[in-house]
Amino acid sequence: MDIFVLAEHRRGEIREITFEMLTKGREIVEKNGSRLSTIILGKNIRKSAEILARYADRVLVIDDDRFEFFNSDLYQQALSKIIREMKPILTLIGHTSYGVDLAPSLAVSLNTPLVTDCLDVDLLDGRLTAVRQMYGGKINARVHLKKSEGYIATIRQGVITAREENLKGEVVELPPPSIAETVKKRFIDYVLPKIGEVDISSADILVAIGRGIKDQSNISIAEELAKTLGGVLACSRPIVDKGWLPPERQVGSSGKTVKPKLYLAMGISGAFQHIIGMKNSQLIIAINKDPNAPIFNVAHYGVVEDLFKIVPLLIGKIKEVKKKGS
Amino acid sequence: MEIVVCVKHVPETTEVELKIDKSGKNIEKSGLVFDINEWDDYAVEEAIRIKERNGGNVTVVTVGDEGVDSTLRKCLAKGADKAIRITDKRINYSDPFIVAKILSRAIKQISFDLVLTGAQSSDDGYSFIGPALAELLDIPHVTLAKKIGFKDKHALVNRELEGGLEEVVEVELPALITIQTGINEPRYVSIMGIKKAMKKEIKVYSIDDLGLSDLDVGIENSWIHISELSIPPVERKAEFITGSPEEIVSKIIEIIKSRGLI
Ligand SMILES: Cc1cc2nc3c(=O)[nH]c(=O)nc-3n(C[C@H](O)[C@H](O)[C@H](O)COP(=O)(O)OP(=O)(O)OC[C@H]3O[C@@H](n4cnc5c(N)ncnc54)[C@H](O)[C@@H]3O)c2cc1C
Ligand SMILES: Nc1ncnc2c1ncn2[C@@H]1O[C@H](COP(=O)(O)O)[C@@H](O)[C@H]1O
């Protein structure tokens, strides 16, 4: 019985989610006596395969020019063949931009039950159970899947703490798979993020605003607070989507990861894609009028109030304190 | 270009305290305000813009009960041409795999060049239905689109990766593309649009109309069964600062001062 982990890599680097999934896979394997295998597809990936061998009992490698860049179409063709033949009880895939492109269509093509965006998974009597979130992190759902010979799950990034391992897994080269002549999707190029004027990841103090700021015209008060504190203005995704602040100010999975000495979150609900980018800040103070906002689960201090009542007072008071100090 | 957009009617929950109902498997929906899923709003906008540039029709499709008509009307008012709703009691408690199956049957009855869905739904958040639907329709897909262009019989899509990185992908049409927020700026509904939408018809289908039966839908045929909902355990419970706004501000200042930050 095998548990498979699909290794995720980009531009020569194995992505952290791979090690997080291998840690979860190991935990399950230790309980039910199965074997942990990881699959890596790519071009010139021997080195990566050797790294993975420290974490898995077996590394299945397809080293082929056609896999130089991620392409869910080609991945699906190769993986469905491997999964059909080797019949793993469970295949773990990252709930990442790559994983969400691949897992659903792979599962449908194999007719193998899939559950996505899991915080935790387990096999109980051969049946997959999982914990996932709904309603932007306000509700946890415990789910179980329909009885099946195999399952697929996608795993949320940054939830499992990856463990260091030093095993000597077997590296197995698989023959290049046969792939349909007519590939309907082609990778063209990467587009790198534009280098902006400010680097929020190097600031000591970040004043971060979310949709609770309501209107573009209110951004100036947050800006003033940031300036008064000697900090920098950052934001959640909707603020960038609306074009109110440039992309380099965005914190989260599709933005920047920050670890300032102070992260002041105002009007941010705390969706996981945001949290993953700021939860390691040294001091997190969150202001939100909803006492049940998930941001309070990672904040050190919470204020349940209208931010517009707090911010002007805060600006005034800091100015006062600074005056006295100097 | 014939474009189909899948839209979902979802409860607005960011500022609401959610309660779990007696079954333990659902939240209490009474009192919640419903609207179009945020990602789908961007998808509808993108479809209308493509139509405005290239001509064609936009059809919105949803699986839900009568209550979802307000979302369909909104799409029609913005400029969608047709709306389809699949309503059937037997669908209740179905998981996203079943919803994808139903959508695929409904869409197969239409001729299309492009299918758009949201990248995810804000309530269930599976990020499943788009690519699953593409597989059921036997067409290629691209997820998390931030920009879409067309060249001959292909779409050129900028898809979002992590950390601000994007990749450009070329895909053959017909294709399914899932839309990420920020791809455009969704328009507001105009009075003119509302008037026009009143005249447009919402077609309603049961699963029988789509050639499906009890054997295809419902909880027994679903992959995912909810065992139990709960309020998430707290990772690091915030210490709440309370009092009048003045008191709160004084306490915040104390905390940041004690850390040497001012
Ligand atoms: C693939 C993908 C990638 C993503 N990447 C990111 C990312 O990198 N970064 C990111 O942030 N998001 C990201 N998201 C989006 C994420 O899922 C959420 O939609 C987003 O973080 C919500 O932003 P928000 O908290 O500002 O808004 P909302 O969730 O709408 O929350 C607004 C909050 O403001 C509060 N509020 C309202 N008025 C006031 C007031 N007057 N005073 C105080 N509080 C008030 C409300 O109670 C609410 O909690 C991504 C999503 C996907 C699918
Ligand atoms: N009931 C539904 N009816 C129509 N489309 C849906 C429905 N549920 C989900 N979708 C579509 O699938 C997308 C992804 O949803 P999900 O897989 O639940 O995250 C949404 O953005 C919608 O475009």
mmCIF file of C-alpha atoms and ligand atoms in Angstrom, chain A residues 209-214 235-238 250-255 266-271 273-274 287-290 293 305-308, chain B residues 14-15 38-39 119-120 144 160 180, ligand 1:
data_model
loop_
_atom_site.group_PDB
_atom_site.id
_atom_site.type_symbol
_atom_site.label_atom_id
_atom_site.label_comp_id
_atom_site.label_asym_id
_atom_site.label_seq_id
_atom_site.Cartn_x
_atom_site.Cartn_y
_atom_site.Cartn_z
ATOM 1 C CA ILE A 209 -5.518 47.820 5.699
ATOM 2 C CA GLY A 210 -8.236 45.584 4.297
ATOM 3 C CA ARG A 211 -11.672 45.934 2.797
ATOM 4 C CA GLY A 212 -12.838 47.462 6.084
ATOM 5 C CA ILE A 213 -11.235 50.733 4.964
ATOM 6 C CA LYS A 214 -14.346 50.957 2.735
ATOM 7 C CA CYS A 235 -2.770 45.821 2.551
ATOM 8 C CA SER A 236 -4.856 42.752 1.821
ATOM 9 C CA ARG A 237 -5.717 41.665 -1.674
ATOM 10 C CA PRO A 238 -9.029 43.471 -2.312
ATOM 11 C CA GLN A 250 -0.015 43.217 -0.804
ATOM 12 C CA VAL A 251 0.584 40.743 2.007
ATOM 13 C CA GLY A 252 -0.282 37.072 1.524
ATOM 14 C CA SER A 253 0.140 33.975 -0.585
ATOM 15 C CA SER A 254 -0.062 35.861 -3.866
ATOM 16 C CA GLY A 255 1.711 38.875 -2.391
ATOM 17 C CA MET A 266 -7.135 47.129 10.340
ATOM 18 C CA GLY A 267 -10.348 45.955 8.681
ATOM 19 C CA ILE A 268 -8.793 42.661 7.564
ATOM 20 C CA SER A 269 -10.864 39.513 8.152
ATOM 21 C CA GLY A 270 -7.934 37.101 8.203
ATOM 22 C CA ALA A 271 -8.472 34.761 5.269
ATOM 23 C CA GLN A 273 -4.185 33.508 2.073
ATOM 24 C CA HIS A 274 -3.574 36.691 4.035
ATOM 25 C CA ILE A 287 -8.643 46.070 14.791
ATOM 26 C CA ASN A 288 -11.882 44.647 13.421
ATOM 27 C CA LYS A 289 -15.489 45.305 14.280
ATOM 28 C CA ASP A 290 -16.394 41.633 13.963
ATOM 29 C CA ALA A 293 -13.029 37.600 12.519
ATOM 30 C CA GLU A 305 -14.111 48.409 17.280
ATOM 31 C CA ASP A 306 -14.763 50.571 14.283
ATOM 32 C CA LEU A 307 -11.315 51.397 12.928
ATOM 33 C CA PHE A 308 -12.474 54.916 12.101
ATOM 34 C CA THR B 14 -17.496 38.422 6.562
ATOM 35 C CA GLU B 15 -19.208 40.570 9.179
ATOM 36 C CA GLU B 38 -17.105 37.606 -5.581
ATOM 37 C CA TRP B 39 -14.980 35.627 -8.068
ATOM 38 C CA ALA B 119 -11.415 30.570 -9.121
ATOM 39 C CA GLN B 120 -13.273 29.628 -5.963
ATOM 40 C CA LEU B 144 -6.477 31.695 -11.766
ATOM 41 C CA GLU B 160 -1.360 33.806 -11.111
ATOM 42 C CA GLN B 180 -9.122 35.434 -10.200
HETATM 43 C C1 LIG C 1 -5.498 31.997 -4.982
HETATM 44 C C2 LIG C 1 -5.824 33.111 -4.033
HETATM 45 C C3 LIG C 1 -4.805 33.928 -3.584
HETATM 46 C C4 LIG C 1 -5.068 34.960 -2.677
HETATM 47 N N1 LIG C 1 -4.034 35.722 -2.231
HETATM 48 C C5 LIG C 1 -4.259 36.664 -1.280
HETATM 49 C C6 LIG C 1 -3.180 37.433 -0.742
HETATM 50 O O1 LIG C 1 -2.014 37.293 -1.134
HETATM 51 N N2 LIG C 1 -3.467 38.350 0.203
HETATM 52 C C7 LIG C 1 -4.740 38.561 0.668
HETATM 53 O O2 LIG C 1 -4.926 39.414 1.545
HETATM 54 N N3 LIG C 1 -5.771 37.854 0.162
HETATM 55 C C8 LIG C 1 -5.567 36.922 -0.799
HETATM 56 N N4 LIG C 1 -6.623 36.225 -1.319
HETATM 57 C C9 LIG C 1 -8.001 36.660 -0.985
HETATM 58 C C10 LIG C 1 -8.509 36.136 0.346
HETATM 59 O O3 LIG C 1 -9.118 34.889 0.154
HETATM 60 C C11 LIG C 1 -9.560 37.118 0.936
HETATM 61 O O4 LIG C 1 -10.580 37.300 -0.008
HETATM 62 C C12 LIG C 1 -8.974 38.473 1.309
HETATM 63 O O5 LIG C 1 -7.801 38.308 2.085
HETATM 64 C C13 LIG C 1 -9.988 39.293 2.076
HETATM 65 O O6 LIG C 1 -9.466 40.579 2.337
HETATM 66 P P1 LIG C 1 -10.007 41.465 3.535
HETATM 67 O O7 LIG C 1 -9.778 40.780 4.835
HETATM 68 O O8 LIG C 1 -9.421 42.820 3.372
HETATM 69 O O9 LIG C 1 -11.567 41.624 3.207
HETATM 70 P P2 LIG C 1 -12.835 40.957 3.896
HETATM 71 O O10 LIG C 1 -12.676 39.495 4.025
HETATM 72 O O11 LIG C 1 -13.998 41.481 3.181
HETATM 73 O O12 LIG C 1 -12.816 41.543 5.375
HETATM 74 C C14 LIG C 1 -13.045 42.877 5.716
HETATM 75 C C15 LIG C 1 -13.033 42.969 7.232
HETATM 76 O O13 LIG C 1 -13.148 44.324 7.638
HETATM 77 C C16 LIG C 1 -13.945 44.395 8.796
HETATM 78 N N5 LIG C 1 -14.484 45.768 8.859
HETATM 79 C C17 LIG C 1 -15.378 46.345 8.033
HETATM 80 N N6 LIG C 1 -15.585 47.637 8.391
HETATM 81 C C18 LIG C 1 -14.795 47.872 9.457
HETATM 82 C C19 LIG C 1 -14.560 49.031 10.283
HETATM 83 N N7 LIG C 1 -15.183 50.183 10.054
HETATM 84 N N8 LIG C 1 -13.698 48.901 11.304
HETATM 85 C C20 LIG C 1 -13.057 47.733 11.570
HETATM 86 N N9 LIG C 1 -13.241 46.635 10.819
HETATM 87 C C21 LIG C 1 -14.098 46.695 9.780
HETATM 88 C C22 LIG C 1 -14.998 43.318 8.597
HETATM 89 O O14 LIG C 1 -15.527 42.887 9.849
HETATM 90 C C23 LIG C 1 -14.187 42.218 7.901
HETATM 91 O O15 LIG C 1 -13.662 41.298 8.842
HETATM 92 C C24 LIG C 1 -6.390 35.194 -2.232
HETATM 93 C C25 LIG C 1 -7.414 34.369 -2.689
HETATM 94 C C26 LIG C 1 -7.150 33.335 -3.587
HETATM 95 C C27 LIG C 1 -8.256 32.453 -4.048
#
